[in-house]
GROMACS .gro file of C-alpha atoms in nm:
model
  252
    1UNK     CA    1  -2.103   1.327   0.664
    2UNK     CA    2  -2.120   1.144   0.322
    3UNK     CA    3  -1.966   0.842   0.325
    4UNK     CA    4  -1.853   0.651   0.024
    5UNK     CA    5  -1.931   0.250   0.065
    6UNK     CA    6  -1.666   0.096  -0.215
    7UNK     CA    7  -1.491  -0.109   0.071
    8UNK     CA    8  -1.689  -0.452  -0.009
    9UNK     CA    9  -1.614  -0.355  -0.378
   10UNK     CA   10  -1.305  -0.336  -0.348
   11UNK     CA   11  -1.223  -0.635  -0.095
   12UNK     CA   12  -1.013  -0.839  -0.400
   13UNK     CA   13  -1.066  -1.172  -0.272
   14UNK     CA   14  -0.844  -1.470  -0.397
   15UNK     CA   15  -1.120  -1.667  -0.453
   16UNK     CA   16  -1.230  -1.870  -0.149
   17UNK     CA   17  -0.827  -1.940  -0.054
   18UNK     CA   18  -0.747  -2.141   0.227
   19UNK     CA   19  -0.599  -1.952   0.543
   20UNK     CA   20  -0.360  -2.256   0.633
   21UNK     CA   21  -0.222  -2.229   0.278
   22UNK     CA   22  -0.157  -1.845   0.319
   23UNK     CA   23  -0.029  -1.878   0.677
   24UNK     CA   24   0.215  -2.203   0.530
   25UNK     CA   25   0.334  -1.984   0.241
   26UNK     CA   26   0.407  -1.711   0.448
   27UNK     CA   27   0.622  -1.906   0.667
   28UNK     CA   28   0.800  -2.077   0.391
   29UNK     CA   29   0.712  -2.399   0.495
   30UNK     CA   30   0.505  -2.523   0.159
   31UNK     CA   31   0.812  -2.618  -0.035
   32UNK     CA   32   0.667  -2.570  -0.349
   33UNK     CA   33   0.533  -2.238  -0.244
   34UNK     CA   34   0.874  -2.124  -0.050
   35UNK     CA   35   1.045  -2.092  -0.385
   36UNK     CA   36   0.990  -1.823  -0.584
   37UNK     CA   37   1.099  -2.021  -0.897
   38UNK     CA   38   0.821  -2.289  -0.861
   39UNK     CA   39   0.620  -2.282  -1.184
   40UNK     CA   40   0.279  -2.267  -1.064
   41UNK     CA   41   0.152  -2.554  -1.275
   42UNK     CA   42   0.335  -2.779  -0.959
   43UNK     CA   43   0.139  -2.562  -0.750
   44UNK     CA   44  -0.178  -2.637  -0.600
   45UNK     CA   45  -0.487  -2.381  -0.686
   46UNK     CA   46  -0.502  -2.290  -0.313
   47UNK     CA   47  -0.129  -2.247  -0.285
   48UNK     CA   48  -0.143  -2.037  -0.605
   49UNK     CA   49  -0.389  -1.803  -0.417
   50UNK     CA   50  -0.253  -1.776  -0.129
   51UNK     CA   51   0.138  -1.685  -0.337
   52UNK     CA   52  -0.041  -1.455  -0.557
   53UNK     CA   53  -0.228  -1.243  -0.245
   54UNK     CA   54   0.124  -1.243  -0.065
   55UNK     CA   55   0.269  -1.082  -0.384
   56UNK     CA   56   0.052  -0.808  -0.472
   57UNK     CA   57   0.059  -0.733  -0.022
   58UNK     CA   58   0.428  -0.683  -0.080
   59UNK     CA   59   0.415  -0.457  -0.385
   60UNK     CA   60   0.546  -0.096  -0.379
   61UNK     CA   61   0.288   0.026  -0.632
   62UNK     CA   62   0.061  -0.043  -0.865
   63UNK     CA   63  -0.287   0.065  -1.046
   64UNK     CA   64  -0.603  -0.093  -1.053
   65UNK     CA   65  -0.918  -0.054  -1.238
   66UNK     CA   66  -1.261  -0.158  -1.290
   67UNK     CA   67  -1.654  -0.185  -1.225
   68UNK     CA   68  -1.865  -0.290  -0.922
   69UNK     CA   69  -2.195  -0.228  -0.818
   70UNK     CA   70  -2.245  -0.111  -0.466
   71UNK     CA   71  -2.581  -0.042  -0.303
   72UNK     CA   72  -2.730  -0.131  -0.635
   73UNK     CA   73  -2.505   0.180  -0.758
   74UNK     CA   74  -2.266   0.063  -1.066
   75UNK     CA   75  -1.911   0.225  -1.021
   76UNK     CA   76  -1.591   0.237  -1.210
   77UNK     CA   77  -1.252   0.280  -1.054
   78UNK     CA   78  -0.940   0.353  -1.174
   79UNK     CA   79  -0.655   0.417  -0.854
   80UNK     CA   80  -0.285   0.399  -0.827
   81UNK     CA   81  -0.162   0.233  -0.531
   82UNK     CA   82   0.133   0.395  -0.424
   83UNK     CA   83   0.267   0.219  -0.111
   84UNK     CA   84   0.118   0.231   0.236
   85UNK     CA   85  -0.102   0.563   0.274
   86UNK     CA   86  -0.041   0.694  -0.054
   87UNK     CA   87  -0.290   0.683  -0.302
   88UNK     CA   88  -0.491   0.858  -0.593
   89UNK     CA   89  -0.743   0.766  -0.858
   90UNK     CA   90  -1.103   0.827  -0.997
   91UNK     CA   91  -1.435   0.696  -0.912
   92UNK     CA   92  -1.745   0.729  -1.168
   93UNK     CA   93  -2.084   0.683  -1.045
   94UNK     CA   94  -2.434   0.775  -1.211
   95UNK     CA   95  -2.288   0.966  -1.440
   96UNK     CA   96  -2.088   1.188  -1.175
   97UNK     CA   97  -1.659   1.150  -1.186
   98UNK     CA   98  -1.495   1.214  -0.864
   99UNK     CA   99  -1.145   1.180  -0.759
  100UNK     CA  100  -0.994   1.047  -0.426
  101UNK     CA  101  -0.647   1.023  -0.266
  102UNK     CA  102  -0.463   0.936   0.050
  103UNK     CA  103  -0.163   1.152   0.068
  104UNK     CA  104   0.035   1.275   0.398
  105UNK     CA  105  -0.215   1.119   0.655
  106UNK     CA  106  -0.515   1.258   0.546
  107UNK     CA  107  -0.780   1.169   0.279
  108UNK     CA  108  -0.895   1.381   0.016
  109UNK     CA  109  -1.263   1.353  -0.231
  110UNK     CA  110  -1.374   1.617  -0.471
  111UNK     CA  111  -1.598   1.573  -0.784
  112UNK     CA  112  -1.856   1.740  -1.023
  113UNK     CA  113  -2.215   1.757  -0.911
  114UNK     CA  114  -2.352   1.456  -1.052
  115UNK     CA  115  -2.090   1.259  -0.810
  116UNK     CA  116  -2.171   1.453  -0.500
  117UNK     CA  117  -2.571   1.423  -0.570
  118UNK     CA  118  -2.529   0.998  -0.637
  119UNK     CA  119  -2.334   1.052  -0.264
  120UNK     CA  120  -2.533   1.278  -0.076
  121UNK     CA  121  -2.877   1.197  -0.265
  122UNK     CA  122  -2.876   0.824  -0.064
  123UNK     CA  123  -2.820   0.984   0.343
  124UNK     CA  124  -3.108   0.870   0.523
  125UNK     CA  125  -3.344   1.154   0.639
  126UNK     CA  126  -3.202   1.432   0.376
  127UNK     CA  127  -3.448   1.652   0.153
  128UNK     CA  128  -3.365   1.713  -0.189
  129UNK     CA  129  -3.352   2.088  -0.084
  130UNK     CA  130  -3.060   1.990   0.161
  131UNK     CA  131  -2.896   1.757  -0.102
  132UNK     CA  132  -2.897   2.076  -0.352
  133UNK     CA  133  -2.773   2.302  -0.072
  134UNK     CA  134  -2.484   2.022   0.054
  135UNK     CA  135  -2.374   1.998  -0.328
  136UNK     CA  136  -2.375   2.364  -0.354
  137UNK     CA  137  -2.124   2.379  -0.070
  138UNK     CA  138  -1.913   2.090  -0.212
  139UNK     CA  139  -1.908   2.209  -0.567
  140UNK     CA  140  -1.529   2.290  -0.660
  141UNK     CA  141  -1.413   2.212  -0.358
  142UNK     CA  142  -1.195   1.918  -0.180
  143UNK     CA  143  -1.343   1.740   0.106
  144UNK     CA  144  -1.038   1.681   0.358
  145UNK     CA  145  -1.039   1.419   0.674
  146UNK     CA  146  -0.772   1.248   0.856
  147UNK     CA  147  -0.672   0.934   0.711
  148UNK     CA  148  -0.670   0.732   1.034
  149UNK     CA  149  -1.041   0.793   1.105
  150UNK     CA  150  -1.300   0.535   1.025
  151UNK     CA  151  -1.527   0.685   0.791
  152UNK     CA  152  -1.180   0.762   0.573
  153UNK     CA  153  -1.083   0.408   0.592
  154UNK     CA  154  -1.432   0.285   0.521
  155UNK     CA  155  -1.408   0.533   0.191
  156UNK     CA  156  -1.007   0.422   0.124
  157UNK     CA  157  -0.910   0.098   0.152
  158UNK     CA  158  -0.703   0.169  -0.175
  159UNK     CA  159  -0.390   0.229   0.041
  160UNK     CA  160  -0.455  -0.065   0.248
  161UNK     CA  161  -0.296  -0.387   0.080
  162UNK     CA  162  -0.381  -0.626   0.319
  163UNK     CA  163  -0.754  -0.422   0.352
  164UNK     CA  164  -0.758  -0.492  -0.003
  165UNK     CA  165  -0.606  -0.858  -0.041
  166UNK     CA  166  -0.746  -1.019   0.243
  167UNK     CA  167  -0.714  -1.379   0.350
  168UNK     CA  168  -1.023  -1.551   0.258
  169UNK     CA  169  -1.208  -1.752   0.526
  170UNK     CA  170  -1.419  -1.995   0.335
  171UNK     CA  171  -1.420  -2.321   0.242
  172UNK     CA  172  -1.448  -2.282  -0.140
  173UNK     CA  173  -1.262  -2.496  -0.321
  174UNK     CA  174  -1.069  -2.365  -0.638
  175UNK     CA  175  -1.008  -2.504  -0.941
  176UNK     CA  176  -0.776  -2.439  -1.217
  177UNK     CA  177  -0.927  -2.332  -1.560
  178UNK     CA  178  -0.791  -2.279  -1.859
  179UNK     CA  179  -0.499  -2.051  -1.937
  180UNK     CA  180  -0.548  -1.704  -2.089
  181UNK     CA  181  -0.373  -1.362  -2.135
  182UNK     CA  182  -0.470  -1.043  -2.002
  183UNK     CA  183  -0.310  -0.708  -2.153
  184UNK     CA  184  -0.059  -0.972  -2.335
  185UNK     CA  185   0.047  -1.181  -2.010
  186UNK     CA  186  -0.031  -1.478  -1.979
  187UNK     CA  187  -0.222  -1.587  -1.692
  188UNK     CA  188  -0.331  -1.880  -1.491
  189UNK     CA  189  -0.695  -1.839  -1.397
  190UNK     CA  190  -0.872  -2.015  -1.087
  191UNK     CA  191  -1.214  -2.040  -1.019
  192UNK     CA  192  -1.461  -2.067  -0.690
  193UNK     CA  193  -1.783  -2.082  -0.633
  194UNK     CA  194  -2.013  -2.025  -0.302
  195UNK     CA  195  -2.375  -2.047  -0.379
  196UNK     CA  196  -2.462  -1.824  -0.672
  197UNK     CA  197  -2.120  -1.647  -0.657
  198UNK     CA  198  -1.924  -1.726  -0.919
  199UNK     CA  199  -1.537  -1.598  -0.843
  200UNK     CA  200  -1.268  -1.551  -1.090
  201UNK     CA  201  -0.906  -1.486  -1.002
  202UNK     CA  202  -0.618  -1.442  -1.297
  203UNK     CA  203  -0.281  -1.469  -1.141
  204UNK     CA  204   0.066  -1.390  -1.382
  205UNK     CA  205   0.242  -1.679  -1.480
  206UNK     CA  206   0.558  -1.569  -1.588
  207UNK     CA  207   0.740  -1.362  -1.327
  208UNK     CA  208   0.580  -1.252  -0.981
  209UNK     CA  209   0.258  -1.416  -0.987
  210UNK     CA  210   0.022  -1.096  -0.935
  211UNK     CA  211  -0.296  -1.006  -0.946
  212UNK     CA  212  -0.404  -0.988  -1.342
  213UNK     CA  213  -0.776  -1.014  -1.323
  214UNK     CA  214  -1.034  -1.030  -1.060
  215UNK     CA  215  -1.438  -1.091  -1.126
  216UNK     CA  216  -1.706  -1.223  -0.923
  217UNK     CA  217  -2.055  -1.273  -1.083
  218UNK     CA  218  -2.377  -1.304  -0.877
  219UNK     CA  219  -2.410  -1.227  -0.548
  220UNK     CA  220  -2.469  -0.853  -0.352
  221UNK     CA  221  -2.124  -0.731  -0.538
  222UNK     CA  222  -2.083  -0.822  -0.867
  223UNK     CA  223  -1.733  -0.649  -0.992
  224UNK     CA  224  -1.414  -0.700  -1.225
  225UNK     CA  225  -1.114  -0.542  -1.250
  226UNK     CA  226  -0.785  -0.553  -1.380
  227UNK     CA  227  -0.408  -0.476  -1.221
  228UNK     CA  228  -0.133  -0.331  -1.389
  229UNK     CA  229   0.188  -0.075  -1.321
  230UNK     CA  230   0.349  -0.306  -1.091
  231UNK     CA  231   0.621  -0.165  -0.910
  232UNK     CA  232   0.616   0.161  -1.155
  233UNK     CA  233   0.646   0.530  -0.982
  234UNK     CA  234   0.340   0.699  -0.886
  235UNK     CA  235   0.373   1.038  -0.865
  236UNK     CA  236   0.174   1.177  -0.584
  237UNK     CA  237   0.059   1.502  -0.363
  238UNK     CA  238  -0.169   1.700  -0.168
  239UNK     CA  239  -0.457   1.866  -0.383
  240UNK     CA  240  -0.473   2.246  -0.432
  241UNK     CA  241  -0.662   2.260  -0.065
  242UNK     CA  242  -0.689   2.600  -0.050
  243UNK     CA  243  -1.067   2.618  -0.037
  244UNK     CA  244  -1.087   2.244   0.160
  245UNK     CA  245  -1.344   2.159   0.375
  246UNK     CA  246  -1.285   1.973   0.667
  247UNK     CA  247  -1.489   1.668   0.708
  248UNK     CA  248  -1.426   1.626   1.057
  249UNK     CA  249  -1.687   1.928   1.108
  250UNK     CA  250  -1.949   1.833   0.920
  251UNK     CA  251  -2.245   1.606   1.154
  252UNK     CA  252  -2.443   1.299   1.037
   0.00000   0.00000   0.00000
């Protein structure tokens, strides 16, 4: 069964923040942090990590977009978030579009045949006779599996907020940089580094302070992308399934 490794690539760190932070502003008991009128310039960088990543875990929707490189494999992404198991979007890879949803407990994939062939051409064992046949059978066609499985939440962690803005367990220490703008808001941008990792988080500051940019340089997964659409509809279905395959039948 092809399974499509974007979870690391999409695991949008706040920068090395502290878990105490997150836990205190999540309990309200940071006063600085409990009041969502504090400009974060009284904030600490820590504190404004751990405010932004409870933000964008509490939003009803929103898009993000971007590059990473996975497996040595550069992708772009563009999804719309649209609450908790709803979710739809693209993903480009050597040269190959395909696009990808959550919708009504199940996950869908479908793409041309330079997407399937950058998927199926990496499973160990597989000749490129059985990678032509396999694309063959997946050309025009949706790929269907139940959402709650764990090769579909390996695939999707779009849906998943806190999958996708999790608390960060290291001991990086962040640092305020210089303010910039990002699709005309301004932003406060923090920085991190662990090693030769060089992390990069933009947070809004005016309004809600979410997610505006998010880079890391160096490293297994370098990646960058960029949020937007907060709180905007998504409009969202099932695919035209009528010639799905279910994934749950195909073997390893």
């Amino acid at each position: 069964m092809v399974a499509l490794s974007v979870t690391a690539a999409v695991t949008l760190t706040a920068c090395g923040e502290d878990t105490k932070a997150d836990a205190k502003v999540a309990r309200g008991s940071v006063s600085a942090s409990a009041s969502p009128t504090t400009p974060l310039e009284d904030l600490a960088p820590v504190e404004i990590a751990a405010k932004s990543r409870l933000a964008m875990t509490k939003l009803r929707s929103f898009r993000v977009k971007g590059t990473a490189a996975v497996g040595g494999k550069k992708m772009t992404l563009d999804m719309a978030v649209a609450g908790k198991g709803n979710c739809l979007g693209t993903i480009g890879v050597k040269g190959g579009t395909g696009q990808v949803r959550w919708y009504g407990g199940y996950t869908y994939m479908t793409g041309d045949r330079r997407f399937w062939h950058a998927l199926v051409g990496g499973e160990e064992g597989a000749t490129p006779q059985q990678v032509d046949l396999f694309v063959d059978w997946l050309d025009g066609r949706w790929l269907r599996k139940p959402a709650g499985g764990t090769g579909a939440n390996k695939a999707f962690p779009f849906c998943d907020t806190a999958a996708m803005f999790p608390k960060d367990t290291s001991d990086s220490r962040l640092t305020r940089g210089a303010e910039t703008e990002v699709n005309s808001t301004r932003g406060e941008t923090l920085t991190g580094r662990e090693g030769a990792t060089a992390r990069t988080l933009v947070v809004a500051a005016e309004g809600e302070p979410y997610y505006l940019r998010t880079s890391i340089k160096g490293g297994e997964l370098p990646q960058r992308f960029e949020y937007s659409g907060f709180n905007k509809p998504v409009t969202l279905g099932p695919p035209p399934i009528a010639n799905a395959i279910d994934g749950t039948r195909l073997q390893r």
